[in-house]
């Protein structure tokens, strides 16, 4: 398959969040602002790309029966690396994302790509697939985060565009707002897909 | 008194699904029918409590003693994955009816972030073993409460006339949002 097409597949056509509905926990949990969404997305992208590469490189040495546990160990190692690096260099963001960083391990998206794609394909395709899926995931998180931040705190990427005492939809930075914003976002994308066809 | 705070906090105020967003995948995935969501709740409760006990012991007697805290994520996920396998094998042999009821849900639980989340939170909150067990049970009850209520609401969604784009997932997520809004009413109790 053409690599550009391969990348595009993860980014748009099979966008992990909007189309495949994978990785919903971080999608709802950390998107109270665009920065948090982007940070989480990039952390997941790193883990996804690295685990895809390693899995595709050593796929011939892993016995079929212990495939899944081996993938989990590979993924967990990269998650630990991200966790420690973030704690060292970006302590504020690490604090905000909290529990969701170690929980990248159980993000079905990462294990799903290792199992469904990287364990069958060559090194380059796996890298491109990881990048496409990861950036698609980051994009989705940033859009939802941005949407909630605009509505909920009248700001985008921490830049406040309403006056200090303006009243905003506080609901959208709170948990119910995550569900409601995501529901309308998916409905909107469904609508777009319908018109295209 | 502390235990009551832990219980109410975990079930209502910080409901694991509706305010902490853990375990969303099974929450959206198996909530089509009330009966399947009851089965899933049983399986999650079982694994969550066992996993919390085992990971707590490993953290206290292995990781802390040898100063290997940075291996927490790897160790915990491996423990949970093997625990799920073990539970599956034991249940199959010891209690076939229970296995029949929970069987299909067990493999799904490895990737349920609620289990790993509660195990990590128990360590983060510096609970002792008994507090940890109470914490895990209450979270499992909270998970069940949210899941079963949501399944009940969702069974009615099929009959409602909705705009084309809202059908299916968006409508379900919107209902989850309203449920979460209802649970926000509990904020401030503890």
Short mmCIF file of C-alpha atoms in Angstrom, two decimals:
data_model
loop_
_atom_site.label_atom_id
_atom_site.label_comp_id
_atom_site.label_asym_id
_atom_site.label_seq_id
_atom_site.Cartn_x
_atom_site.Cartn_y
_atom_site.Cartn_z
CA UNK A 1 0.00 0.00 0.00
CA UNK A 2 1.08 3.52 -0.73
CA UNK A 3 2.55 5.02 2.49
CA UNK A 4 0.65 8.28 2.12
CA UNK A 5 -2.60 6.38 1.88
CA UNK A 6 -1.55 4.34 4.89
CA UNK A 7 -1.00 7.50 6.93
CA UNK A 8 -4.22 9.07 5.74
CA UNK A 9 -6.15 5.97 6.80
CA UNK A 10 -5.30 6.52 10.47
CA UNK A 11 -5.60 10.26 10.32
CA UNK A 12 -8.98 10.58 8.59
CA UNK A 13 -10.66 7.53 7.16
CA UNK A 14 -10.34 5.27 10.18
CA UNK A 15 -9.77 7.96 12.79
CA UNK A 16 -9.36 5.99 16.02
CA UNK A 17 -11.74 8.12 18.05
CA UNK A 18 -14.41 9.38 15.69
CA UNK A 19 -14.74 6.27 13.55
CA UNK A 20 -13.34 3.30 15.48
CA UNK A 21 -14.37 4.59 18.94
CA UNK A 22 -11.13 3.41 20.58
CA UNK A 23 -9.36 5.11 23.45
CA UNK A 24 -12.44 6.78 24.85
CA UNK A 25 -11.18 6.99 28.45
CA UNK A 26 -8.38 9.51 27.86
CA UNK A 27 -10.56 11.17 25.21
CA UNK A 28 -13.09 12.11 27.89
CA UNK A 29 -10.80 12.27 30.90
CA UNK A 30 -8.07 14.72 29.92
CA UNK A 31 -9.70 17.03 27.39
CA UNK A 32 -10.67 19.86 29.73
CA UNK A 33 -8.30 22.08 27.71
CA UNK A 34 -6.62 21.97 24.30
CA UNK A 35 -3.12 21.78 25.82
CA UNK A 36 -3.98 18.75 27.94
CA UNK A 37 -5.55 17.03 24.94
CA UNK A 38 -2.51 17.72 22.77
CA UNK A 39 -0.07 16.57 25.48
CA UNK A 40 -1.94 13.34 26.03
CA UNK A 41 -2.25 12.79 22.28
CA UNK A 42 1.48 13.23 21.68
CA UNK A 43 2.39 10.95 24.61
CA UNK A 44 0.12 8.27 23.16
CA UNK A 45 1.54 8.84 19.67
CA UNK A 46 5.07 8.26 20.94
CA UNK A 47 4.07 4.99 22.63
CA UNK A 48 2.09 3.91 19.58
CA UNK A 49 4.92 4.55 17.10
CA UNK A 50 7.63 2.96 19.26
CA UNK A 51 5.59 -0.13 20.13
CA UNK A 52 4.53 -0.56 16.50
CA UNK A 53 8.19 -0.41 15.40
CA UNK A 54 9.42 -2.85 18.03
CA UNK A 55 6.56 -5.29 17.47
CA UNK A 56 7.09 -5.31 13.72
CA UNK A 57 10.85 -5.83 14.15
CA UNK A 58 10.59 -8.78 16.54
CA UNK A 59 7.35 -10.32 15.29
CA UNK A 60 9.16 -13.39 13.95
CA UNK A 61 10.75 -14.21 17.33
CA UNK A 62 7.58 -14.10 19.44
CA UNK A 63 5.77 -17.44 19.79
CA UNK A 64 2.14 -17.06 18.84
CA UNK A 65 0.77 -18.16 22.21
CA UNK A 66 2.48 -15.49 24.30
CA UNK A 67 1.92 -12.79 21.69
CA UNK A 68 -0.44 -10.58 23.71
CA UNK A 69 1.54 -10.61 27.00
CA UNK A 70 4.72 -9.79 25.05
CA UNK A 71 3.03 -6.85 23.35
CA UNK A 72 1.79 -5.62 26.72
CA UNK A 73 5.31 -5.71 28.18
CA UNK A 74 6.69 -3.78 25.19
CA UNK A 75 3.93 -1.18 25.49
CA UNK A 76 4.32 -0.90 29.27
CA UNK A 77 8.06 -0.25 28.90
CA UNK A 78 7.47 2.70 26.57
CA UNK A 79 4.70 4.01 28.82
CA UNK A 80 7.12 3.97 31.75
CA UNK A 81 9.65 5.92 29.66
CA UNK A 82 7.02 8.55 28.77
CA UNK A 83 5.85 8.71 32.39
CA UNK A 84 9.34 9.34 33.77
CA UNK A 85 10.37 11.80 31.03
CA UNK A 86 7.18 13.82 31.47
CA UNK A 87 7.54 13.84 35.26
CA UNK A 88 11.09 15.19 34.79
CA UNK A 89 10.62 17.81 32.08
CA UNK A 90 6.92 18.74 32.10
CA UNK A 91 5.89 18.38 35.76
CA UNK A 92 2.83 20.66 35.42
CA UNK A 93 1.36 18.75 32.49
CA UNK A 94 2.24 15.43 34.15
CA UNK A 95 0.33 16.55 37.24
CA UNK A 96 -2.72 17.48 35.11
CA UNK A 97 -2.81 14.23 33.16
CA UNK A 98 -2.11 12.24 36.31
CA UNK A 99 -3.46 8.72 36.26
CA UNK A 100 -4.05 8.74 32.52
CA UNK A 101 -0.34 8.48 31.65
CA UNK A 102 0.17 4.99 33.17
CA UNK A 103 -3.23 4.09 31.75
CA UNK A 104 -1.91 4.44 28.17
CA UNK A 105 -0.94 0.78 28.72
CA UNK A 106 -4.57 -0.28 28.63
CA UNK A 107 -5.57 2.06 25.79
CA UNK A 108 -7.17 -0.41 23.39
CA UNK A 109 -5.86 1.66 20.47
CA UNK A 110 -2.19 0.86 21.20
CA UNK A 111 -2.64 -2.87 21.75
CA UNK A 112 -5.13 -3.01 18.89
CA UNK A 113 -2.65 -1.59 16.36
CA UNK A 114 0.16 -3.87 17.61
CA UNK A 115 -2.07 -6.90 17.21
CA UNK A 116 -3.97 -6.00 14.06
CA UNK A 117 -1.28 -4.19 12.08
CA UNK A 118 2.31 -4.23 13.33
CA UNK A 119 2.44 -7.97 14.01
CA UNK A 120 1.74 -8.64 10.31
CA UNK A 121 3.36 -5.79 8.41
CA UNK A 122 6.90 -4.59 7.73
CA UNK A 123 8.83 -1.96 9.66
CA UNK A 124 8.08 1.08 7.50
CA UNK A 125 4.32 0.49 7.18
CA UNK A 126 4.07 -0.07 10.93
CA UNK A 127 5.87 3.19 11.61
CA UNK A 128 3.58 5.10 9.24
CA UNK A 129 0.49 3.39 10.65
CA UNK A 130 1.52 4.31 14.20
CA UNK A 131 2.17 7.92 13.19
CA UNK A 132 -1.14 8.22 11.33
CA UNK A 133 -3.23 6.67 14.08
CA UNK A 134 -1.36 8.56 16.80
CA UNK A 135 -1.69 11.94 15.11
CA UNK A 136 -5.33 11.23 14.30
CA UNK A 137 -5.87 10.51 17.97
CA UNK A 138 -3.99 13.69 18.97
CA UNK A 139 -6.06 15.72 16.53
CA UNK A 140 -9.31 14.36 17.97
CA UNK A 141 -8.18 15.07 21.53
CA UNK A 142 -7.06 18.58 20.67
CA UNK A 143 -10.32 19.39 18.86
CA UNK A 144 -12.45 18.18 21.76
CA UNK A 145 -10.14 19.87 24.27
CA UNK A 146 -10.26 23.12 22.30
CA UNK A 147 -14.04 22.96 22.00
CA UNK A 148 -14.47 22.43 25.74
CA UNK A 149 -11.93 25.12 26.59
CA UNK A 150 -13.61 27.70 24.31
CA UNK A 151 -17.06 27.00 25.70
CA UNK A 152 -16.05 26.29 29.27
CA UNK A 153 -13.40 28.89 30.05
CA UNK A 154 -13.55 31.25 27.07
CA UNK A 155 -9.95 30.55 26.12
CA UNK A 156 -7.93 28.58 23.61
CA UNK A 157 -4.45 27.16 24.33
CA UNK A 158 -4.56 29.16 27.58
CA UNK A 159 -5.13 32.43 25.67
CA UNK A 160 -8.24 34.02 27.18
CA UNK A 161 -10.37 35.90 24.65
CA UNK A 162 -13.21 36.99 26.94
CA UNK A 163 -12.96 39.41 29.83
CA UNK A 164 -12.09 38.08 33.29
CA UNK A 165 -15.57 38.40 34.75
CA UNK A 166 -17.47 37.11 31.71
CA UNK A 167 -19.64 34.11 32.51
CA UNK A 168 -18.86 31.00 30.47
CA UNK A 169 -20.39 27.53 30.16
CA UNK A 170 -18.59 26.09 33.20
CA UNK A 171 -20.43 22.83 32.57
CA UNK A 172 -18.16 22.08 29.63
CA UNK A 173 -14.97 21.84 31.68
CA UNK A 174 -16.75 19.52 34.11
CA UNK A 175 -17.28 15.78 33.54
CA UNK A 176 -20.81 15.93 32.02
CA UNK A 177 -19.58 18.49 29.48
CA UNK A 178 -17.06 15.94 28.16
CA UNK A 179 -19.82 13.51 27.26
CA UNK A 180 -22.11 16.17 25.80
CA UNK A 181 -19.39 17.82 23.70
CA UNK A 182 -18.18 14.46 22.37
CA UNK A 183 -21.73 13.37 21.49
CA UNK A 184 -22.32 16.45 19.34
CA UNK A 185 -18.86 16.21 17.77
CA UNK A 186 -19.47 12.60 16.67
CA UNK A 187 -22.96 13.48 15.44
CA UNK A 188 -21.46 16.30 13.37
CA UNK A 189 -18.84 13.99 11.86
CA UNK A 190 -21.48 11.36 11.08
CA UNK A 191 -23.42 14.06 9.28
CA UNK A 192 -20.37 15.10 7.25
CA UNK A 193 -19.67 11.49 6.27
CA UNK A 194 -23.27 11.10 5.11
CA UNK A 195 -23.14 14.13 2.84
CA UNK A 196 -19.89 12.93 1.25
CA UNK A 197 -21.50 9.66 0.26
CA UNK B 1 -16.13 7.00 59.77
CA UNK B 2 -13.25 6.93 57.32
CA UNK B 3 -14.69 3.87 55.66
CA UNK B 4 -18.07 5.55 55.17
CA UNK B 5 -16.31 8.50 53.52
CA UNK B 6 -14.41 6.16 51.22
CA UNK B 7 -17.57 4.26 50.29
CA UNK B 8 -19.78 7.27 49.56
CA UNK B 9 -16.96 9.10 47.84
CA UNK B 10 -16.22 6.19 45.52
CA UNK B 11 -19.78 5.24 44.66
CA UNK B 12 -21.45 8.63 44.24
CA UNK B 13 -19.20 11.66 44.41
CA UNK B 14 -16.25 10.45 42.35
CA UNK B 15 -18.09 7.80 40.41
CA UNK B 16 -15.46 5.87 38.52
CA UNK B 17 -17.20 6.02 35.15
CA UNK B 18 -19.16 9.25 35.22
CA UNK B 19 -16.68 11.57 36.86
CA UNK B 20 -13.28 9.86 36.61
CA UNK B 21 -13.79 8.42 33.11
CA UNK B 22 -12.29 5.02 33.81
CA UNK B 23 -13.82 1.95 32.21
CA UNK B 24 -15.60 3.85 29.44
CA UNK B 25 -15.02 1.06 26.90
CA UNK B 26 -17.13 -1.59 28.69
CA UNK B 27 -19.50 1.19 29.75
CA UNK B 28 -20.30 1.96 26.11
CA UNK B 29 -19.63 -1.55 24.83
CA UNK B 30 -21.71 -3.93 26.94
CA UNK B 31 -24.52 -1.65 28.02
CA UNK B 32 -27.00 -2.73 25.36
CA UNK B 33 -28.94 -4.95 27.72
CA UNK B 34 -29.46 -4.86 31.47
CA UNK B 35 -28.66 -8.59 31.80
CA UNK B 36 -25.22 -8.38 30.14
CA UNK B 37 -24.31 -5.34 32.21
CA UNK B 38 -25.10 -7.25 35.40
CA UNK B 39 -22.72 -10.02 34.25
CA UNK B 40 -20.00 -7.50 33.44
CA UNK B 41 -20.40 -5.84 36.84
CA UNK B 42 -19.93 -9.21 38.55
CA UNK B 43 -16.77 -9.97 36.60
CA UNK B 44 -15.32 -6.49 37.17
CA UNK B 45 -16.01 -6.58 40.92
CA UNK B 46 -14.33 -9.94 41.25
CA UNK B 47 -11.19 -9.02 39.31
CA UNK B 48 -10.94 -5.49 40.71
CA UNK B 49 -10.90 -6.63 44.35
CA UNK B 50 -8.47 -9.50 43.66
CA UNK B 51 -6.18 -7.26 41.60
CA UNK B 52 -6.15 -4.55 44.26
CA UNK B 53 -5.13 -7.05 46.96
CA UNK B 54 -2.40 -8.68 44.85
CA UNK B 55 -0.95 -5.43 43.50
CA UNK B 56 -1.01 -3.90 46.99
CA UNK B 57 0.99 -6.81 48.38
CA UNK B 58 3.47 -6.66 45.50
CA UNK B 59 3.91 -2.93 45.90
CA UNK B 60 4.50 -3.17 49.66
CA UNK B 61 6.62 -6.29 49.86
CA UNK B 62 8.50 -6.28 46.58
CA UNK B 63 8.61 -2.91 44.80
CA UNK B 64 8.99 -0.74 47.91
CA UNK B 65 11.47 -3.06 49.59
CA UNK B 66 13.78 -3.23 46.56
CA UNK B 67 13.09 0.39 45.53
CA UNK B 68 11.73 -0.61 42.15
CA UNK B 69 8.75 1.80 42.12
CA UNK B 70 9.43 2.75 38.51
CA UNK B 71 8.44 -0.79 37.48
CA UNK B 72 4.92 -0.21 38.85
CA UNK B 73 3.11 0.10 35.52
CA UNK B 74 4.74 -2.97 33.97
CA UNK B 75 4.29 -5.13 37.06
CA UNK B 76 0.69 -4.16 37.66
CA UNK B 77 -0.49 -4.76 34.13
CA UNK B 78 1.24 -8.15 34.01
CA UNK B 79 -0.30 -9.10 37.36
CA UNK B 80 -3.75 -8.12 36.16
CA UNK B 81 -3.37 -9.93 32.84
CA UNK B 82 -2.21 -13.14 34.51
CA UNK B 83 -4.83 -12.81 37.25
CA UNK B 84 -7.58 -12.64 34.65
CA UNK B 85 -6.22 -15.77 32.95
CA UNK B 86 -5.98 -17.54 36.29
CA UNK B 87 -9.51 -16.59 37.33
CA UNK B 88 -10.76 -17.84 33.99
CA UNK B 89 -9.05 -21.23 34.38
CA UNK B 90 -10.12 -21.68 38.01
CA UNK B 91 -13.72 -20.66 37.36
CA UNK B 92 -13.98 -23.04 34.40
CA UNK B 93 -12.97 -25.94 36.64
CA UNK B 94 -14.63 -25.01 39.94
CA UNK B 95 -17.88 -23.34 39.00
CA UNK B 96 -19.04 -23.90 35.41
CA UNK B 97 -22.32 -21.98 35.86
CA UNK B 98 -20.47 -18.89 37.09
CA UNK B 99 -17.99 -19.32 34.23
CA UNK B 100 -20.90 -19.47 31.80
CA UNK B 101 -22.24 -16.22 33.20
CA UNK B 102 -18.96 -14.27 33.42
CA UNK B 103 -16.84 -16.12 30.84
CA UNK B 104 -17.21 -13.86 27.84
CA UNK B 105 -16.49 -10.73 29.89
CA UNK B 106 -13.29 -11.92 31.54
CA UNK B 107 -10.86 -11.46 28.62
CA UNK B 108 -12.22 -7.94 28.10
CA UNK B 109 -11.28 -6.96 31.63
CA UNK B 110 -7.50 -7.01 31.02
CA UNK B 111 -7.88 -3.87 28.95
CA UNK B 112 -10.41 -2.30 31.30
CA UNK B 113 -8.61 0.74 32.61
CA UNK B 114 -10.83 0.80 35.70
CA UNK B 115 -9.02 -2.22 37.18
CA UNK B 116 -5.51 -0.83 36.68
CA UNK B 117 -6.76 2.63 37.65
CA UNK B 118 -8.12 1.49 41.01
CA UNK B 119 -4.97 -0.50 41.74
CA UNK B 120 -2.79 2.56 41.08
CA UNK B 121 -5.12 4.90 43.00
CA UNK B 122 -5.00 2.63 46.05
CA UNK B 123 -1.22 3.02 46.14
CA UNK B 124 -1.36 6.76 45.40
CA UNK B 125 -3.82 7.40 48.25
CA UNK B 126 -1.60 5.57 50.75
CA UNK B 127 -4.40 3.26 51.83
CA UNK B 128 -3.72 0.22 53.98
CA UNK B 129 -4.90 -3.19 52.79
CA UNK B 130 -8.38 -3.06 54.33
CA UNK B 131 -9.01 0.49 53.13
CA UNK B 132 -7.80 -0.61 49.71
CA UNK B 133 -10.27 -3.49 49.62
CA UNK B 134 -13.15 -1.23 50.71
CA UNK B 135 -12.05 1.31 48.09
CA UNK B 136 -12.02 -1.36 45.36
CA UNK B 137 -15.40 -2.79 46.32
CA UNK B 138 -17.01 0.65 46.42
CA UNK B 139 -15.56 1.56 43.05
CA UNK B 140 -16.89 -1.69 41.62
CA UNK B 141 -20.33 -0.94 43.06
CA UNK B 142 -20.14 2.55 41.56
CA UNK B 143 -19.20 1.04 38.21
CA UNK B 144 -22.14 -1.38 38.43
CA UNK B 145 -24.56 1.36 39.42
CA UNK B 146 -23.55 3.55 36.48
CA UNK B 147 -23.46 0.65 34.00
CA UNK B 148 -26.82 -0.85 34.94
CA UNK B 149 -28.62 2.52 35.08
CA UNK B 150 -27.13 3.42 31.73
CA UNK B 151 -28.16 0.07 30.20
CA UNK B 152 -31.71 0.62 31.47
CA UNK B 153 -31.83 4.07 29.86
CA UNK B 154 -30.29 2.80 26.66
CA UNK B 155 -32.89 0.09 26.15
CA UNK B 156 -35.42 2.89 25.71
CA UNK B 157 -33.28 4.77 23.19
CA UNK B 158 -34.07 2.31 20.41
CA UNK B 159 -37.71 3.35 20.41
CA UNK B 160 -37.10 7.09 20.18
CA UNK B 161 -37.25 9.01 16.94
CA UNK B 162 -33.93 10.84 16.59
CA UNK B 163 -32.29 12.95 13.87
CA UNK B 164 -30.26 10.78 11.46
CA UNK B 165 -26.78 11.84 12.65
CA UNK B 166 -27.59 11.41 16.34
CA UNK B 167 -28.63 7.78 16.07
CA UNK B 168 -26.45 5.16 17.77
CA UNK B 169 -23.27 6.29 19.48
CA UNK B 170 -23.88 10.06 19.77
CA UNK B 171 -27.27 9.54 21.41
CA UNK B 172 -25.81 7.03 23.89
CA UNK B 173 -22.95 9.35 24.81
CA UNK B 174 -25.39 12.22 25.26
CA UNK B 175 -27.44 10.07 27.65
CA UNK B 176 -24.24 9.26 29.54
CA UNK B 177 -23.63 13.01 29.81
CA UNK B 178 -27.07 13.57 31.34
CA UNK B 179 -26.49 10.70 33.76
CA UNK B 180 -23.16 12.25 34.73
CA UNK B 181 -24.97 15.55 35.26
CA UNK B 182 -27.34 13.78 37.65
CA UNK B 183 -24.41 12.33 39.57
CA UNK B 184 -22.90 15.81 39.90
CA UNK B 185 -25.75 16.45 42.34
CA UNK B 186 -23.84 14.33 44.84
CA UNK B 187 -20.81 16.65 44.75
CA UNK B 188 -20.14 18.25 48.09
CA UNK B 189 -21.59 15.44 50.23
CA UNK B 190 -18.14 14.34 51.32
#
